[in-house]
Short mmCIF file of C-alpha atoms in Angstrom, two decimals:
data_model
loop_
_atom_site.label_atom_id
_atom_site.label_comp_id
_atom_site.label_asym_id
_atom_site.label_seq_id
_atom_site.Cartn_x
_atom_site.Cartn_y
_atom_site.Cartn_z
CA UNK A 874 -14.44 7.39 -14.60
CA UNK A 875 -13.48 4.25 -12.75
CA UNK A 876 -10.42 3.71 -10.64
CA UNK A 877 -9.03 1.21 -13.18
CA UNK A 878 -8.95 3.96 -15.81
CA UNK A 879 -6.44 6.02 -13.83
CA UNK A 880 -4.58 3.65 -11.49
CA UNK A 881 -2.80 0.34 -12.00
CA UNK A 882 -1.55 -1.97 -9.25
CA UNK A 883 2.04 -3.12 -8.81
CA UNK A 884 0.92 -6.69 -9.56
CA UNK A 885 -0.72 -5.64 -12.85
CA UNK A 886 2.38 -3.64 -13.74
CA UNK A 887 4.74 -6.53 -13.17
CA UNK A 888 2.60 -8.69 -15.47
CA UNK A 889 2.54 -6.00 -18.17
CA UNK A 890 6.15 -4.81 -18.27
CA UNK A 891 6.48 -5.93 -21.89
CA UNK A 892 2.93 -5.29 -23.06
CA UNK A 893 2.83 -3.57 -26.45
CA UNK A 894 1.76 0.06 -26.35
CA UNK A 895 2.53 0.41 -22.63
CA UNK A 896 5.44 2.62 -21.53
CA UNK A 897 6.60 2.82 -17.92
CA UNK A 898 8.07 6.17 -16.93
CA UNK A 899 9.83 6.96 -13.65
CA UNK A 900 9.55 10.63 -12.63
CA UNK A 901 11.62 12.08 -9.85
CA UNK A 902 13.27 15.24 -8.65
CA UNK A 903 16.36 13.22 -7.72
CA UNK A 904 16.98 10.80 -10.58
CA UNK A 905 19.73 8.93 -8.75
CA UNK A 906 16.99 6.53 -7.61
CA UNK A 907 16.35 5.54 -11.24
CA UNK A 908 20.04 5.17 -11.94
CA UNK A 909 20.43 2.87 -8.92
CA UNK A 910 17.72 0.53 -10.20
CA UNK A 911 14.42 1.04 -12.02
CA UNK A 912 11.40 -0.97 -13.11
CA UNK A 913 12.60 -3.09 -16.05
CA UNK A 914 12.07 -1.24 -19.32
CA UNK A 915 11.07 2.07 -17.71
CA UNK A 916 12.44 5.34 -19.07
CA UNK A 917 13.08 8.30 -16.76
CA UNK A 918 11.89 11.88 -16.77
CA UNK A 919 13.76 14.37 -14.65
CA UNK A 920 11.16 16.58 -13.01
CA UNK A 921 13.48 19.53 -12.61
CA UNK A 922 15.66 19.41 -15.72
CA UNK A 923 13.12 18.17 -18.26
CA UNK A 924 9.68 19.44 -17.17
CA UNK A 925 10.63 22.93 -15.93
CA UNK A 926 11.75 25.86 -18.06
CA UNK A 927 15.47 26.32 -17.33
CA UNK A 928 15.20 30.11 -16.91
CA UNK A 929 11.68 31.35 -16.10
CA UNK A 930 9.49 29.77 -13.47
CA UNK A 931 7.13 27.86 -15.77
CA UNK A 932 6.80 24.59 -17.61
CA UNK A 933 8.51 23.68 -20.85
CA UNK A 934 6.25 24.90 -23.66
CA UNK A 935 4.19 22.74 -26.00
CA UNK A 936 7.03 22.35 -28.52
CA UNK A 937 9.40 21.49 -25.69
CA UNK A 938 7.04 18.81 -24.39
CA UNK A 939 6.72 17.36 -27.90
CA UNK A 940 10.48 17.25 -28.24
CA UNK A 941 10.87 15.62 -24.82
CA UNK A 942 8.32 12.86 -25.38
CA UNK A 943 9.60 12.21 -28.90
CA UNK A 944 13.13 11.76 -27.56
CA UNK A 945 11.87 9.42 -24.82
CA UNK A 946 10.27 7.21 -27.46
CA UNK A 947 6.70 7.86 -26.30
CA UNK A 948 4.04 8.09 -29.00
CA UNK A 949 0.57 9.60 -28.90
CA UNK A 950 -0.98 6.11 -28.93
CA UNK A 951 1.01 4.77 -25.98
CA UNK A 952 -0.48 4.18 -22.55
CA UNK A 953 1.94 5.81 -20.14
CA UNK A 954 2.29 4.32 -16.64
CA UNK A 955 3.91 6.82 -14.28
CA UNK A 956 5.62 6.02 -11.00
CA UNK A 957 8.22 7.60 -8.76
CA UNK A 958 9.53 8.16 -5.25
CA UNK A 959 8.18 10.50 -2.54
CA UNK A 960 4.86 8.61 -2.52
CA UNK A 961 4.39 9.37 -6.22
CA UNK A 962 4.43 13.18 -5.73
CA UNK A 963 6.38 13.86 -8.89
CA UNK A 964 4.67 11.06 -10.78
CA UNK A 965 1.30 12.60 -9.86
CA UNK A 966 2.66 15.97 -10.96
CA UNK A 967 3.71 14.40 -14.28
CA UNK A 968 0.29 12.77 -14.58
CA UNK A 969 -1.35 16.21 -14.26
CA UNK A 970 1.25 17.65 -16.64
CA UNK A 971 0.58 14.94 -19.28
CA UNK A 972 -3.16 15.72 -18.96
CA UNK A 973 -2.37 19.44 -19.26
CA UNK A 974 -0.77 18.78 -22.65
CA UNK A 975 -3.61 16.48 -23.73
CA UNK A 976 -2.21 12.96 -23.28
CA UNK A 977 -5.29 11.02 -22.16
CA UNK A 978 -3.90 7.49 -21.89
CA UNK A 979 -1.89 7.99 -18.73
CA UNK A 980 -2.15 6.09 -15.44
CA UNK A 981 -0.40 6.08 -12.08
CA UNK A 982 1.21 2.99 -10.61
CA UNK A 983 -0.57 2.84 -7.24
CA UNK A 984 2.00 3.25 -4.46
CA UNK A 985 4.78 4.10 -6.88
CA UNK A 986 8.34 3.08 -6.26
CA UNK A 987 7.72 2.60 -2.56
CA UNK A 988 5.05 -0.08 -2.92
CA UNK A 989 7.14 -1.73 -5.65
CA UNK A 990 10.19 -1.88 -3.36
CA UNK A 991 8.27 -2.93 -0.25
CA UNK A 992 6.80 -5.79 -2.29
CA UNK A 993 10.36 -6.80 -3.26
CA UNK A 994 9.56 -6.59 -6.99
CA UNK A 995 12.41 -6.54 -9.57
CA UNK A 996 14.50 -3.47 -10.38
CA UNK A 997 17.38 -3.39 -12.84
CA UNK A 998 20.04 -0.99 -14.13
CA UNK A 999 19.69 -1.79 -17.83
CA UNK A 1000 20.06 1.13 -20.20
CA UNK A 1001 16.62 1.56 -21.78
CA UNK A 1002 16.59 2.53 -25.46
CA UNK A 1003 13.34 3.37 -27.23
CA UNK A 1004 13.10 4.47 -30.86
CA UNK A 1005 12.41 8.19 -31.25
CA UNK A 1006 8.83 9.15 -32.10
CA UNK A 1007 7.09 12.22 -33.50
CA UNK A 1008 4.93 13.22 -30.57
CA UNK A 1009 2.22 15.86 -30.95
CA UNK A 1010 0.99 17.74 -27.87
CA UNK A 1011 -2.15 19.88 -27.45
CA UNK A 1012 -2.35 23.42 -26.13
CA UNK A 1013 -2.40 23.46 -22.33
CA UNK A 1014 -5.81 22.56 -20.87
CA UNK A 1015 -6.16 25.50 -18.48
CA UNK A 1016 -9.32 23.95 -17.00
CA UNK A 1017 -6.97 22.08 -14.66
CA UNK A 1018 -4.30 24.77 -14.00
CA UNK A 1019 -4.89 27.75 -11.67
CA UNK A 1020 -2.94 31.02 -11.67
CA UNK A 1021 -2.46 33.49 -8.84
CA UNK A 1022 -5.22 35.97 -9.69
CA UNK A 1023 -7.91 33.33 -9.75
CA UNK A 1024 -6.59 31.97 -6.47
CA UNK A 1025 -7.01 35.39 -4.83
CA UNK A 1026 -10.49 35.62 -6.39
CA UNK A 1027 -11.35 32.17 -5.02
CA UNK A 1028 -10.98 33.24 -1.38
CA UNK A 1029 -14.28 32.59 0.35
CA UNK A 1030 -16.11 31.14 -2.65
CA UNK A 1031 -14.24 28.09 -3.98
CA UNK A 1032 -12.80 25.16 -2.08
CA UNK A 1033 -9.18 26.09 -1.48
CA UNK A 1034 -7.48 22.88 -0.41
CA UNK A 1035 -4.10 23.40 1.23
CA UNK A 1036 -2.46 19.98 1.18
CA UNK A 1037 0.67 20.85 3.15
CA UNK A 1038 1.34 19.49 6.62
CA UNK A 1039 -0.52 21.15 9.54
CA UNK A 1040 2.66 22.91 10.68
CA UNK A 1041 3.20 24.44 7.23
CA UNK A 1042 -0.47 25.46 7.08
CA UNK A 1043 -0.39 27.18 10.47
CA UNK A 1044 2.87 28.98 9.71
CA UNK A 1045 5.09 26.99 12.10
CA UNK A 1046 7.14 25.48 9.23
CA UNK A 1047 7.94 26.89 5.77
CA UNK A 1048 8.66 23.62 3.98
CA UNK A 1049 8.15 19.91 4.48
CA UNK A 1050 10.30 18.61 7.30
CA UNK A 1051 12.82 16.85 5.09
CA UNK A 1052 13.92 20.24 3.71
CA UNK A 1053 15.75 23.18 5.32
CA UNK A 1054 13.36 25.78 6.72
CA UNK A 1055 15.06 29.06 5.82
CA UNK A 1056 12.88 30.31 2.95
CA UNK A 1057 12.10 33.75 1.54
CA UNK A 1058 8.30 33.67 1.55
CA UNK A 1059 5.96 34.53 4.44
CA UNK A 1060 4.51 31.65 6.46
CA UNK A 1061 0.82 30.81 6.70
CA UNK A 1062 -2.01 29.91 4.34
CA UNK A 1063 -4.60 31.44 2.00
CA UNK A 1064 -7.63 32.67 4.00
CA UNK A 1065 -10.64 30.32 3.86
CA UNK A 1066 -8.47 27.36 2.80
CA UNK A 1067 -9.10 24.00 4.40
CA UNK A 1068 -6.09 21.94 5.41
CA UNK A 1069 -6.15 18.34 4.21
CA UNK A 1070 -2.54 17.13 4.07
CA UNK A 1071 -1.87 15.14 0.88
CA UNK A 1072 -0.80 12.23 3.07
CA UNK A 1073 -4.40 11.76 4.29
CA UNK A 1074 -5.16 10.39 0.83
CA UNK A 1075 -2.45 7.75 1.02
CA UNK A 1076 -1.91 4.57 2.98
CA UNK A 1077 1.42 3.97 4.72
CA UNK A 1078 2.66 1.95 1.72
CA UNK A 1079 1.94 4.85 -0.65
CA UNK A 1080 -1.22 3.45 -2.28
CA UNK A 1081 -4.33 5.62 -2.46
CA UNK A 1082 -7.10 5.08 0.07
CA UNK A 1083 -10.47 3.80 -1.13
CA UNK A 1084 -12.96 6.26 -2.63
CA UNK A 1085 -15.21 5.82 0.42
CA UNK A 1086 -12.35 6.74 2.76
CA UNK A 1087 -11.34 9.68 0.56
CA UNK A 1088 -14.88 11.07 0.40
CA UNK A 1089 -15.11 10.90 4.20
CA UNK A 1090 -11.72 12.59 4.74
CA UNK A 1091 -12.48 15.58 2.48
CA UNK A 1092 -16.08 15.82 3.67
CA UNK A 1093 -15.05 15.96 7.32
CA UNK A 1094 -12.54 18.71 6.54
CA UNK A 1095 -15.29 20.91 5.08
CA UNK A 1096 -14.87 20.19 1.36
CA UNK A 1097 -18.04 21.38 -0.41
CA UNK A 1098 -18.78 19.20 -3.45
CA UNK A 1099 -21.03 21.89 -4.97
CA UNK A 1100 -18.14 24.37 -5.25
CA UNK A 1101 -15.25 24.64 -7.66
CA UNK A 1102 -11.88 23.69 -6.22
CA UNK A 1103 -8.25 24.80 -6.28
CA UNK A 1104 -5.57 22.66 -4.63
CA UNK A 1105 -2.18 24.02 -3.65
CA UNK A 1106 0.91 23.13 -1.61
CA UNK A 1107 4.44 24.59 -1.66
CA UNK A 1108 5.50 24.07 -5.30
CA UNK A 1109 2.55 22.19 -6.80
CA UNK A 1110 3.69 18.58 -6.61
CA UNK A 1111 1.92 17.39 -3.46
CA UNK A 1112 -1.21 19.20 -4.64
CA UNK A 1113 -1.02 17.19 -7.89
CA UNK A 1114 -1.43 14.12 -5.69
CA UNK A 1115 -4.58 15.63 -4.13
CA UNK A 1116 -5.79 16.90 -7.53
CA UNK A 1117 -5.56 13.26 -8.64
CA UNK A 1118 -7.60 12.09 -5.63
CA UNK A 1119 -10.30 14.76 -6.06
CA UNK A 1120 -10.54 14.90 -9.87
CA UNK A 1121 -9.49 11.46 -11.09
CA UNK A 1122 -10.58 9.19 -8.23
CA UNK A 1123 -13.58 10.99 -6.68
CA UNK A 1124 -14.65 12.53 -10.00
CA UNK A 1125 -15.16 16.15 -8.88
CA UNK A 1126 -15.43 18.05 -12.14
CA UNK A 1127 -13.92 21.50 -11.69
CA UNK A 1128 -10.65 20.99 -9.84
CA UNK A 1129 -7.49 22.95 -10.62
CA UNK A 1130 -3.95 22.60 -9.40
CA UNK A 1131 -2.21 25.87 -8.46
CA UNK A 1132 1.40 25.07 -9.36
CA UNK A 1133 2.61 28.49 -8.21
CA UNK A 1134 1.50 27.37 -4.75
CA UNK A 1135 2.92 28.76 -1.52
CA UNK A 1136 6.33 29.69 -2.91
CA UNK A 1137 4.49 32.15 -5.18
CA UNK A 1138 1.53 33.15 -3.00
CA UNK A 1139 3.67 33.60 0.13
CA UNK A 1140 5.90 36.02 -1.79
CA UNK A 1141 3.12 38.20 -3.27
CA UNK A 1142 2.89 41.78 -1.99
CA UNK A 1143 -0.44 42.77 -0.49
CA UNK A 1144 -2.38 39.51 -0.59
CA UNK A 1145 -4.12 38.29 2.56
CA UNK A 1146 -2.39 35.60 4.61
CA UNK A 1147 -3.86 33.76 7.56
CA UNK A 1148 -1.94 32.12 10.40
CA UNK A 1149 -3.00 29.34 12.75
CA UNK A 1150 -5.03 26.19 12.27
CA UNK A 1151 -7.93 27.97 10.57
CA UNK A 1152 -10.28 26.28 13.04
CA UNK A 1153 -10.27 28.95 15.81
CA UNK A 1154 -13.31 30.82 14.52
CA UNK B 248 30.47 -1.11 12.88
CA UNK B 249 30.36 -0.54 16.63
CA UNK B 250 27.09 0.29 18.34
CA UNK B 251 28.94 2.72 20.61
CA UNK B 252 28.32 5.48 18.09
CA UNK B 253 24.53 5.17 18.26
CA UNK B 254 24.04 8.44 20.11
CA UNK B 255 26.08 10.53 17.68
CA UNK B 256 25.26 9.79 14.05
CA UNK B 257 28.21 10.67 11.86
CA UNK B 258 26.22 12.21 9.06
CA UNK B 259 24.60 14.75 11.39
CA UNK B 260 27.80 16.76 11.60
CA UNK B 261 28.65 17.04 7.92
CA UNK B 262 25.93 19.53 7.05
CA UNK B 263 25.70 23.20 7.90
CA UNK B 264 22.81 23.47 10.34
CA UNK B 265 21.18 26.89 10.48
CA UNK B 266 21.13 28.45 13.95
CA UNK B 267 17.39 27.93 14.28
CA UNK B 268 17.10 24.52 12.61
CA UNK B 269 15.78 21.59 14.63
CA UNK B 270 17.40 18.57 13.01
CA UNK B 271 16.37 14.97 13.77
CA UNK B 272 19.06 12.67 12.48
CA UNK B 273 20.12 9.05 12.82
CA UNK B 274 20.21 5.54 11.39
CA UNK B 275 17.88 2.68 10.62
CA UNK B 276 19.31 -0.64 11.81
CA UNK B 277 18.36 -4.30 11.80
CA UNK B 278 20.23 -6.45 14.35
CA UNK B 279 22.70 -3.58 14.63
CA UNK B 280 23.47 -3.43 10.91
CA UNK B 281 22.56 -0.29 8.94
CA UNK B 282 19.52 -0.63 6.67
CA UNK B 283 19.62 1.41 3.46
CA UNK B 284 16.58 1.99 1.29
CA UNK B 285 14.11 2.09 4.19
CA UNK B 286 11.18 4.51 3.96
CA UNK B 287 11.55 6.71 7.04
CA UNK B 288 8.41 8.59 8.08
CA UNK B 289 8.28 11.53 10.51
CA UNK B 290 5.03 11.61 12.51
CA UNK B 291 4.04 14.51 14.79
CA UNK B 292 2.89 14.28 18.40
CA UNK B 293 -0.64 13.37 17.27
CA UNK B 294 0.66 10.62 15.01
CA UNK B 295 0.03 12.67 11.88
CA UNK B 296 2.39 12.16 8.95
CA UNK B 297 4.78 15.08 8.41
CA UNK B 298 7.58 13.97 6.07
CA UNK B 299 9.32 10.96 4.60
CA UNK B 300 12.83 10.22 3.36
CA UNK B 301 14.64 7.11 2.14
CA UNK B 302 17.59 6.03 4.28
CA UNK B 303 21.02 6.18 2.62
CA UNK B 304 23.11 3.09 1.90
CA UNK B 305 24.54 3.54 5.42
CA UNK B 306 21.05 3.73 6.94
CA UNK B 307 21.20 7.49 7.54
CA UNK B 308 18.19 9.79 7.60
CA UNK B 309 17.65 13.44 8.52
CA UNK B 310 14.65 15.71 9.09
CA UNK B 311 14.37 19.45 9.55
CA UNK B 312 11.57 19.74 12.09
CA UNK B 313 10.37 22.03 14.86
CA UNK B 314 10.62 21.69 18.64
CA UNK B 315 8.37 18.95 19.99
CA UNK B 316 7.93 15.22 20.37
CA UNK B 317 8.17 13.22 17.16
CA UNK B 318 7.83 9.59 16.14
CA UNK B 319 10.10 8.22 13.43
CA UNK B 320 8.73 5.12 11.71
CA UNK B 321 10.72 3.05 9.21
CA UNK B 322 9.28 0.68 6.60
CA UNK B 323 11.43 -1.86 4.78
CA UNK B 324 10.73 -5.10 2.95
CA UNK B 325 12.59 -6.85 5.80
CA UNK B 326 10.30 -5.31 8.46
CA UNK B 327 9.08 -2.14 10.14
CA UNK B 328 9.92 -0.30 13.36
CA UNK B 329 9.66 3.06 15.12
CA UNK B 330 11.24 5.27 17.77
CA UNK B 331 10.33 8.51 19.48
CA UNK B 332 12.47 11.62 19.97
CA UNK B 333 11.90 14.75 22.02
CA UNK B 334 13.49 17.84 20.44
CA UNK B 335 13.38 20.68 22.94
CA UNK B 336 15.07 23.26 20.75
CA UNK B 337 17.44 24.00 17.85
CA UNK B 338 20.33 21.66 17.15
CA UNK B 339 20.91 18.10 15.99
CA UNK B 340 18.84 15.51 17.86
CA UNK B 341 20.07 11.93 17.39
CA UNK B 342 17.66 9.00 17.07
CA UNK B 343 17.97 5.32 16.14
CA UNK B 344 15.26 3.17 14.60
CA UNK B 345 15.38 -0.63 14.66
CA UNK B 346 13.41 -2.60 12.08
CA UNK B 347 12.58 -6.29 12.36
#
């Protein structure tokens, strides 16, 4: 798989805003950004209210995803270009989520909303209307989604990549530093995990680093290319960004995202938890 | 807007700060005027990225951090800039970042 198959640049995007069969989708946790100005023609997906089950902690089911994409005017034949704020965290999460439900023609706008804004490219507040479609989703592809039991079983034998910040990994912080810190779960990380913060994969402007730089970063941190891999963070969105780097850019074959992540693992009774940098031994 | 208020950002007082929270809070400015829509990055003492927020229309930003020395770096299409802040303990620690 080449980089062009999974990533598009801001320049390419601006030239293809009206290309037939291409749909731009902004994905965010806080959709006020979209409402204040979005890429012309882009529709929005609300990460919290549209991709998550409103009651249980899980995703909307296959029928729910079909209903959502149909209502957004996205068809099975469309190429979906995803972008968003927070360095594309939620867009990367949506990318993984689209793949989970079998939509192959999906790409990330490299650098997301941040690169677009820093470049001074156009945003507008036009109401975007797309004709409803009849979208058909596949069953979830569980080859890319990890659950808690397989995470516990992976200790010591798969690459466990903790992509949170070093202070979250060591147990000093319980959430990224733009969020309040008073959380229910225990602090720390899964034993044998390596810590490669998601941000290592990104340049300051939000674009992904080159494949050569990425290979060096994960290699230096102890990533073993011969092993299977599970990436996790706090709620599974930053680890989608790293899943993208490892699976889509570097082409590692067996890489799963653990969307339960630390908010689940750190609340489990009886599982092992390690504190500190993980490098003392 | 007067620059006299630089040391005490208004928005820092309108949230409930937990007793143990270390809050880094302030404004992004350019020639004294608030800059909204800047990408504000929190870097730890080793320069490692820790968190990022977008400044409000009034240029405000806020981080929930831990005690230590931090660098706050702002990126905006009009320019970039950074400032450092030493947070010795819990409470609201004010900081201003100028971009040019």
